[in-house]
Amino acid sequence: MKPLEKYNPAVIFLYFLLLASLAMFAANPVMIAISVLTMNAAAVAYSREGLARSYVFYAIIFVLTSLANPVFSHNGVTVLLVVNDNPITLEAVLYGVMTGFMILSVLLLFRVFSTLMTSDRLLYIFGRAFPKLGLLLAMTLRFVPLFGRQRRKIENTQRTLGLYKDENAIDTIKGKLSVLSAMTTWGLENGIVTADSMSARGYGIKRSRTSFSMFRFERSDLGLLLIVIASCTFIFFGIATDKLKTDFYPRMQLPPFSPYATVCYILYTGLAIFPLVAKVAETLRWKWISGKAYDDKIKR
Amino acid sequence: MLVIRNRSLRRLLRVLIPFVAVPAAVLVGAYVFKDKVYAYISLIITILAIVLFISGFEKRETGSRRMVIVVVMTVLSVIGRFVPVIKPVATITVISGVYLGGEAGFLVGAMTAVISNFFWGQGPWTPFQMFSWGLIGLFSGLLAGRLKTSKILLYAYGALAGFLFSMIMDVWTVLWMEEGFSWEPYFAAITTALPMTLLYAVSNILFLISLFDPIGKKLERIKRVYGI
């Protein structure tokens, strides 16, 4: 098994898209539990920094969604308490909690997705379908750090010339505005130079042009694609024919455990745990290789 | 991977999306999934609307200079999103729409959402932000003549843009948190977001006062000097 980053970006994109839609469409407690557990683990395995801060944000979203449902929905038979003549029911609370977990798992999934889908991968996917937009995106991504550096240069220059003060709020704003003004002029002029340079190198010539990319479509990509599509079709068929349906109103029912549903749960677990397994396998292999290298060194 | 270099295929896409794909998404949502997932359906429709717009953009010839100017405005607005508390994103989108046309306004708004979310976090909200900011830019391009002559109208549009953005994003909030759209939580969401909405509106007006003329003059100059 190769690490997730090594697969073709289009396959990875489709995989995450289908996984997210399964979590959202199913509305089945078992599947949501599976996806919360696996996505939490995957988020921890894949995140580089700032996970703790994101979890604060996720917790707020979770609490808000869980509370929103019992406040606005008064279906259900088990009344817990009555607020302003509006019954707060156990079923509505449970449903709210489930929705909260669903959204939490989707948010975590998007987090893993955005660490894997770097901008070059997104460009690979969309740049072919929309070449001009792809170019716009690529140029913007390149210009953001360039402009940031230029902003610091202009600010330092103006400071040295004594034009920039930040002693009080008004001075700071004035200073920032004058930096912005210089930035705009520089950016536009610089952009014209870039555009002319592009034209000189043949951009816009009416012949099909190719672009370089690091990604290929290999046999393992085809394998993953087929597995993902087959299992998602199976589960989607189950959802569409109500085989995975779990009613919350008027009274909460247990999620179905028919043979079909059980197969769906197993398939879904397999799908959702894949990023984590790939990451663990990669780490173990790395440990093994570096351990072997260490042994070799000792022997010598 | 789908390659849309073919001119006729792109034209087909422009017909297919509004007349086949969007109704199909609505019908599938209504019958197969029994309206359970409004959020997902509206997400798909939003993406389709953006694709539709982009396929029109891809078809047309755009000079490389004009394109790079759009990129520069997008970068300015992406960097603007790093300003604490008040964000000049909508303002720069409006300026681009007024001086470079509605299409450029849409692109600046939509691309700002995509690019800045690489820094602020991508999520299912990205297409909705693209759509809201894009529309702000598109309409400012359509109203360009009036907005250039009347300052009062311009500031009113800035305030309206703030409210519009908040209201579109709140539709998304409700769709995402609830099963389907209903007015009660929507009004609750709008009321909770009111301070933020007012902040958007006020900061839009402030930024329009301080940025519209200076940046507009620079854009006019660039257009005249380099013949764009």
XYZ file of C-alpha atoms in Angstrom:
528
model
C 0.000 0.000 0.000
C 1.371 3.363 -0.959
C 0.777 6.572 1.032
C -2.337 8.565 0.183
C -0.299 11.463 -1.203
C 1.107 9.194 -3.918
C -2.252 8.370 -5.466
C -3.568 10.326 -8.416
C -5.170 13.572 -7.122
C -8.350 13.021 -9.132
C -8.895 9.648 -7.445
C -8.249 11.123 -3.996
C -10.605 13.993 -4.750
C -13.391 11.619 -5.768
C -12.733 9.426 -2.727
C -13.140 12.309 -0.280
C -16.148 13.686 -2.130
C -17.951 10.329 -1.978
C -16.965 9.714 1.636
C -18.323 13.120 2.674
C -21.563 12.592 0.772
C -22.063 9.149 2.319
C -21.662 10.612 5.800
C -24.167 13.344 4.980
C -26.766 11.296 3.095
C -26.899 8.267 5.351
C -28.236 9.882 8.579
C -27.507 6.562 10.220
C -26.063 6.579 13.776
C -23.743 3.616 13.193
C -22.207 5.134 10.079
C -21.821 8.507 11.766
C -20.138 6.882 14.760
C -17.732 5.090 12.391
C -16.960 8.265 10.509
C -16.436 10.372 13.680
C -13.995 7.803 15.105
C -12.021 7.253 11.905
C -11.914 10.912 10.922
C -10.715 11.969 14.377
C -7.889 9.463 14.140
C -7.092 10.532 10.582
C -7.096 14.230 11.551
C -4.627 13.530 14.366
C -2.450 11.400 12.069
C -2.366 13.915 9.224
C -2.408 17.316 10.917
C 0.805 19.240 11.147
C -0.126 22.075 13.494
C -3.048 24.026 14.883
C -5.241 20.985 15.482
C -6.037 22.019 19.059
C -7.235 25.443 17.937
C -9.392 23.870 15.243
C -10.952 21.576 17.832
C -12.148 24.605 19.815
C -13.899 25.823 16.674
C -15.312 22.343 15.981
C -16.579 22.107 19.554
C -18.469 25.396 19.186
C -20.037 24.222 15.909
C -20.929 20.887 17.498
C -22.641 22.491 20.497
C -24.516 24.975 18.295
C -25.828 22.300 15.917
C -26.774 19.970 18.738
C -28.696 22.741 20.509
C -30.301 24.161 17.374
C -32.406 21.076 16.667
C -34.269 20.706 20.006
C -34.845 24.474 20.101
C -36.499 24.609 16.672
C -37.917 21.123 16.290
C -40.594 19.913 18.708
C -41.329 16.495 17.238
C -40.958 13.379 19.331
C -42.932 11.817 22.180
C -40.547 11.896 25.160
C -40.879 15.400 26.563
C -37.942 16.316 28.753
C -39.003 19.823 29.759
C -41.242 22.631 28.562
C -39.810 26.063 27.788
C -42.242 28.889 26.895
C -44.968 26.339 26.054
C -42.578 24.590 23.670
C -41.710 20.996 24.522
C -38.052 19.988 24.395
C -38.048 16.319 23.421
C -35.474 13.595 23.909
C -35.780 12.586 20.256
C -35.009 16.097 19.054
C -31.975 16.277 21.366
C -30.690 12.915 20.100
C -31.243 13.936 16.522
C -29.412 17.216 17.158
C -26.468 15.376 18.685
C -26.344 13.057 15.695
C -26.373 16.007 13.282
C -23.633 17.617 15.356
C -21.476 14.497 15.091
C -22.196 14.294 11.368
C -21.024 17.863 10.810
C -18.009 17.280 13.062
C -16.955 14.268 11.015
C -17.384 16.182 7.749
C -15.328 19.094 9.083
C -12.561 16.716 10.162
C -12.730 15.032 6.766
C -12.280 18.406 5.081
C -9.313 19.055 7.318
C -7.587 15.864 6.207
C -8.646 16.651 2.642
C -7.020 20.081 2.678
C -3.728 18.788 4.084
C -3.624 16.229 1.258
C -4.998 18.407 -1.553
C -2.188 20.880 -1.957
C -2.669 23.633 -4.506
C -0.640 21.849 -7.197
C -2.971 18.866 -6.919
C -6.074 21.030 -7.234
C -4.525 22.708 -10.252
C -3.853 19.299 -11.760
C -7.523 18.399 -11.422
C -9.158 21.665 -12.457
C -6.413 23.153 -14.616
C -7.181 20.731 -17.428
C -10.900 21.257 -17.474
C -10.525 25.034 -17.141
C -7.060 26.004 -18.435
C -7.537 29.745 -18.121
C -8.957 29.582 -14.616
C -6.162 27.201 -13.663
C -3.628 29.762 -14.817
C -5.398 32.497 -12.843
C -5.307 30.348 -9.705
C -1.663 29.419 -10.180
C -0.629 33.035 -10.690
C -2.619 34.231 -7.693
C -1.037 31.594 -5.473
C 2.391 32.678 -6.635
C 1.632 36.387 -6.205
C 0.417 36.147 -2.593
C 3.863 35.549 -1.020
C 5.492 37.884 -3.570
C 3.147 40.704 -2.615
C 3.669 39.967 1.064
C 7.414 40.404 0.670
C 6.966 43.568 -1.389
C 4.643 44.969 1.274
C 7.341 44.550 3.917
C 9.910 46.172 1.616
C 7.699 49.199 0.989
C 6.855 49.492 4.663
C 10.536 49.406 5.653
C 11.418 51.954 2.982
C 8.693 54.335 4.079
C 9.749 53.892 7.694
C 13.359 54.673 6.830
C 12.294 57.745 4.865
C 10.299 58.886 7.880
C 6.969 58.676 6.065
C 5.514 55.877 8.153
C 4.456 56.337 11.740
C 2.549 53.983 13.970
C 2.361 55.920 17.187
C -1.405 56.047 17.324
C -4.309 54.403 15.542
C -4.841 57.182 12.979
C -1.148 57.255 12.042
C -1.136 53.471 11.689
C -4.134 53.536 9.373
C -2.659 56.382 7.310
C 0.638 54.516 7.067
C -1.050 51.294 6.034
C -3.090 53.107 3.399
C -0.012 54.726 1.878
C 1.709 51.328 1.787
C -1.390 49.887 0.108
C -1.349 52.698 -2.437
C 2.284 52.015 -3.333
C 1.543 48.288 -3.401
C -1.333 48.745 -5.848
C 0.728 50.801 -8.289
C 3.662 48.416 -8.063
C 1.407 45.372 -8.375
C -0.361 46.651 -11.483
C 2.859 47.739 -13.231
C 4.557 44.484 -12.293
C 1.527 42.607 -13.579
C 1.789 44.316 -16.977
C 5.450 43.274 -17.198
C 4.486 39.695 -16.341
C 1.713 39.728 -18.943
C 4.017 41.053 -21.675
C 6.606 38.450 -20.745
C 3.949 35.753 -20.988
C 2.879 36.970 -24.430
C 6.498 37.070 -25.559
C 6.862 33.429 -24.562
C 3.849 32.410 -26.576
C 0.943 32.467 -24.155
C -2.370 32.670 -26.012
C -1.077 31.161 -29.237
C -3.889 29.238 -30.885
C -2.356 25.805 -30.620
C -2.997 23.260 -27.963
C -0.405 23.663 -25.258
C 0.613 21.056 -22.743
C 1.666 21.533 -19.170
C 3.954 19.570 -16.918
C 2.569 17.589 -14.048
C 4.001 15.200 -11.524
C 0.989 12.913 -11.391
C 0.300 9.768 -13.327
C -2.588 7.364 -13.363
C -1.230 4.001 -12.287
C -2.743 0.590 -11.783
C -3.097 1.141 -8.036
C -5.101 4.296 -8.776
C -7.469 2.261 -10.934
C -7.737 -0.302 -8.133
C -8.616 2.308 -5.511
C -11.054 3.992 -7.896
C -12.907 0.738 -8.594
C -13.085 -0.229 -4.913
C -14.361 3.226 -3.924
C -16.975 3.367 -6.678
C -18.181 -0.206 -6.082
C -18.603 0.143 -2.323
C -20.144 3.621 -2.572
C -22.665 2.374 -5.137
C -23.578 -0.484 -2.808
C -24.079 1.864 0.161
C -25.913 4.502 -1.892
C -28.298 1.828 -3.118
C -28.940 0.925 0.506
C -29.656 4.559 1.373
C -31.954 5.069 -1.616
C -33.981 1.952 -0.792
C -34.266 2.876 2.927
C -32.242 -0.160 4.028
C -30.133 2.047 6.314
C -32.986 4.254 7.494
C -33.171 5.073 11.192
C -36.275 6.937 12.358
C -35.946 9.434 15.175
C -39.537 10.668 15.195
C -41.935 10.070 16.840
C -39.798 7.596 18.806
C -36.165 6.773 18.228
C -35.506 3.377 16.684
C -32.361 1.310 16.784
C -30.315 1.466 13.574
C -30.927 -1.523 11.280
C -28.618 -4.545 11.489
C -29.949 -6.555 8.566
C -27.329 -8.474 6.513
C -27.371 -5.738 3.856
C -26.926 -2.985 6.446
C -24.116 -4.888 8.166
C -22.265 -5.269 4.876
C -22.737 -1.520 4.347
C -21.236 -0.762 7.773
C -18.241 -3.002 7.075
C -17.666 -1.458 3.642
C -17.990 2.031 5.078
C -15.503 1.249 7.861
C -13.089 -0.035 5.250
C -13.466 3.136 3.201
C -13.253 5.559 6.112
C -10.282 3.901 7.807
C -8.225 3.871 4.605
C -6.392 7.234 5.177
C -5.401 6.149 8.684
C -4.217 2.695 7.548
C -2.202 4.219 4.709
C -0.560 6.660 7.127
C 0.229 3.986 9.731
C 1.611 1.637 7.071
C 3.809 4.422 5.754
C 5.116 5.285 9.237
C 5.808 1.625 10.056
C 7.629 1.092 6.788
C 9.705 4.196 7.421
C 10.559 2.959 10.930
C 11.490 -0.431 9.517
C 13.698 1.029 6.774
C 15.454 3.455 9.079
C 15.860 0.685 11.681
C 17.465 -1.533 9.063
C 19.763 1.277 8.006
C 20.755 1.714 11.655
C 21.467 -2.022 12.015
C 23.608 -1.968 8.879
C 25.592 0.918 10.289
C 26.140 -0.946 13.583
C 27.287 -4.099 11.738
C 29.815 -2.137 9.746
C -9.965 13.551 -16.571
C -12.431 15.711 -18.402
C -10.729 18.046 -20.833
C -12.881 20.924 -22.018
C -10.737 22.300 -24.804
C -13.453 21.516 -27.301
C -15.477 24.604 -28.103
C -18.712 22.809 -28.903
C -18.505 20.685 -25.758
C -18.196 23.830 -23.697
C -21.224 25.290 -25.458
C -23.100 22.064 -24.725
C -22.136 22.399 -21.053
C -23.628 25.882 -20.944
C -26.952 24.490 -22.113
C -26.791 21.241 -20.150
C -26.101 22.731 -16.744
C -29.011 25.170 -16.381
C -31.590 23.036 -18.212
C -30.586 19.497 -17.242
C -28.095 19.259 -14.386
C -29.665 21.760 -11.981
C -33.234 20.436 -12.331
C -31.856 16.889 -12.108
C -30.065 17.690 -8.843
C -33.280 19.171 -7.423
C -35.415 16.212 -8.548
C -32.960 13.581 -7.312
C -32.823 15.412 -3.999
C -36.600 15.612 -3.771
C -37.514 12.056 -4.800
C -34.577 9.782 -4.032
C -33.373 11.395 -0.823
C -36.747 12.906 0.124
C -35.385 16.416 0.687
C -33.183 15.107 3.477
C -30.074 16.887 2.351
C -30.899 20.400 1.203
C -27.413 21.528 2.145
C -25.823 19.063 -0.194
C -28.169 19.820 -3.073
C -27.667 23.558 -2.755
C -23.921 22.959 -2.575
C -24.065 21.064 -5.873
C -26.207 23.763 -7.491
C -23.851 26.492 -6.314
C -20.881 24.626 -7.779
C -22.799 24.128 -11.031
C -23.576 27.857 -11.210
C -19.900 28.680 -10.779
C -18.919 26.083 -13.410
C -21.460 27.608 -15.758
C -19.976 31.034 -15.287
C -16.429 29.783 -15.734
C -17.256 27.885 -18.919
C -18.407 31.199 -20.387
C -15.176 32.792 -19.267
C -13.066 30.030 -20.771
C -14.767 30.442 -24.135
C -13.951 34.082 -24.535
C -10.639 35.526 -25.615
C -9.032 37.524 -22.835
C -5.872 39.524 -23.319
C -3.033 38.434 -21.064
C -2.677 41.968 -19.660
C -6.319 42.113 -18.668
C -6.059 38.713 -17.059
C -3.029 39.635 -14.993
C -4.804 42.773 -13.752
C -7.591 40.525 -12.463
C -4.959 38.393 -10.725
C -3.391 41.468 -9.101
C -6.756 42.632 -7.760
C -7.435 39.141 -6.419
C -4.090 39.072 -4.637
C -4.764 42.472 -3.073
C -8.082 41.250 -1.768
C -6.611 37.949 -0.505
C -3.977 39.920 1.400
C -6.762 42.233 2.564
C -8.364 39.286 4.314
C -5.418 39.214 6.693
C -6.378 42.647 8.048
C -7.713 42.033 11.550
C -11.453 42.536 12.272
C -12.449 44.579 9.196
C -11.891 42.974 5.800
C -11.646 44.966 2.559
C -12.448 41.897 0.407
C -15.915 43.044 -0.707
C -14.620 46.556 -1.386
C -11.821 45.408 -3.679
C -14.288 43.095 -5.412
C -16.653 46.038 -5.958
C -13.830 48.234 -7.286
C -12.776 45.483 -9.720
C -16.355 45.030 -10.848
C -16.867 48.745 -11.440
C -13.597 49.424 -13.260
C -12.907 46.097 -15.007
C -16.422 44.810 -15.671
C -18.820 42.383 -14.031
C -16.989 39.265 -15.158
C -13.741 40.468 -13.609
C -15.672 41.374 -10.453
C -17.128 37.863 -10.244
C -13.716 36.288 -10.759
C -12.008 38.477 -8.149
C -14.706 37.681 -5.595
C -14.866 33.970 -6.316
C -11.109 33.444 -6.545
C -10.508 35.386 -3.345
C -12.726 32.869 -1.565
C -10.860 29.863 -2.996
C -7.351 31.214 -2.502
C -7.813 32.816 0.892
C -9.424 29.623 2.155
C -6.120 27.860 1.546
C -5.025 29.984 4.506
C -8.299 30.235 6.420
C -9.568 26.709 5.903
C -11.432 25.135 3.018
C -14.784 23.573 3.695
C -18.250 23.075 2.320
C -18.738 26.824 2.794
C -16.140 27.700 0.125
C -18.521 27.491 -2.889
C -21.054 29.635 -1.031
C -18.448 32.287 -0.275
C -17.336 32.134 -3.904
C -20.914 32.612 -4.979
C -21.686 35.491 -2.564
C -18.541 37.494 -3.245
C -18.778 36.677 -6.945
C -22.320 38.035 -7.107
C -21.255 41.214 -5.283
C -18.617 41.751 -7.976
C -20.925 40.806 -10.856
C -23.693 43.216 -9.810
C -21.239 46.037 -9.208
C -20.071 45.542 -12.792
C -23.632 45.693 -14.077
C -24.272 48.897 -12.100
C -20.849 50.355 -12.933
C -22.130 53.520 -14.650
C -24.377 54.545 -11.758
C -21.878 53.601 -9.044
C -19.138 55.683 -10.662
C -21.256 58.844 -10.823
C -23.132 58.716 -7.532
C -21.154 58.341 -4.305
C -24.308 57.904 -2.219
C -25.386 54.998 -4.413
C -21.897 53.507 -4.125
C -21.924 53.568 -0.327
C -25.465 52.219 -0.297
C -24.287 49.372 -2.528
C -21.364 48.731 -0.162
C -23.727 48.478 2.803
C -26.095 46.281 0.796
C -23.177 44.035 -0.189
C -22.429 43.481 3.493
C -26.044 42.509 4.185
C -26.225 40.389 1.024
C -23.111 38.426 1.958
C -24.387 37.780 5.456
C -27.823 36.746 4.241
C -26.530 34.311 1.621
C -24.099 32.782 4.106
C -26.895 32.448 6.690
C -28.991 30.494 4.206
C -26.057 28.120 4.115
C -25.789 28.063 7.935
C -29.443 27.089 8.267
C -29.260 24.483 5.500
C -26.214 22.972 7.079
C -27.437 22.816 10.652
C -31.071 21.965 10.019
C -32.958 19.506 7.913
C -33.978 21.788 5.116
C -34.758 25.453 5.061
C -37.209 27.104 7.416
C -37.694 30.722 8.329
C -37.541 30.474 12.117
C -33.905 29.361 12.428
C -33.026 31.618 9.499
C -34.250 34.696 11.351
C -32.490 33.432 14.479
C -29.262 33.074 12.512
C -29.631 36.550 11.001
C -30.279 38.069 14.423
C -27.256 36.342 15.953
C -25.120 37.465 13.027
C -26.439 41.059 13.155
C -23.331 42.570 14.807
C -21.139 40.890 12.191
C -23.446 42.025 9.391
C -23.335 45.616 10.618
C -19.563 45.356 10.862
C -19.396 44.142 7.249
C -21.639 46.983 6.091
C -19.801 49.703 8.015
C -16.347 48.446 7.062
C -17.429 48.225 3.415
C -18.506 51.880 3.497
C -15.305 52.956 5.269
C -13.128 51.078 2.802
C -15.089 52.411 -0.152
C -14.576 55.974 1.131
C -10.837 55.466 1.544
C -10.037 53.102 -1.346
C -12.530 53.546 -4.179
C -11.101 56.734 -5.709
C -7.357 56.031 -5.228
C -7.425 52.457 -6.552
C -9.964 53.406 -9.220
C -7.685 56.170 -10.469
C -4.763 53.753 -10.651
C -6.827 51.240 -12.594
C -8.023 53.930 -15.002
C -4.445 55.013 -15.524
C -3.217 51.485 -16.193
C -6.075 50.960 -18.632
C -5.237 54.184 -20.499
C -1.464 53.784 -20.495
C -1.353 50.166 -21.580
C -4.532 50.156 -23.662
C -6.440 47.362 -21.991
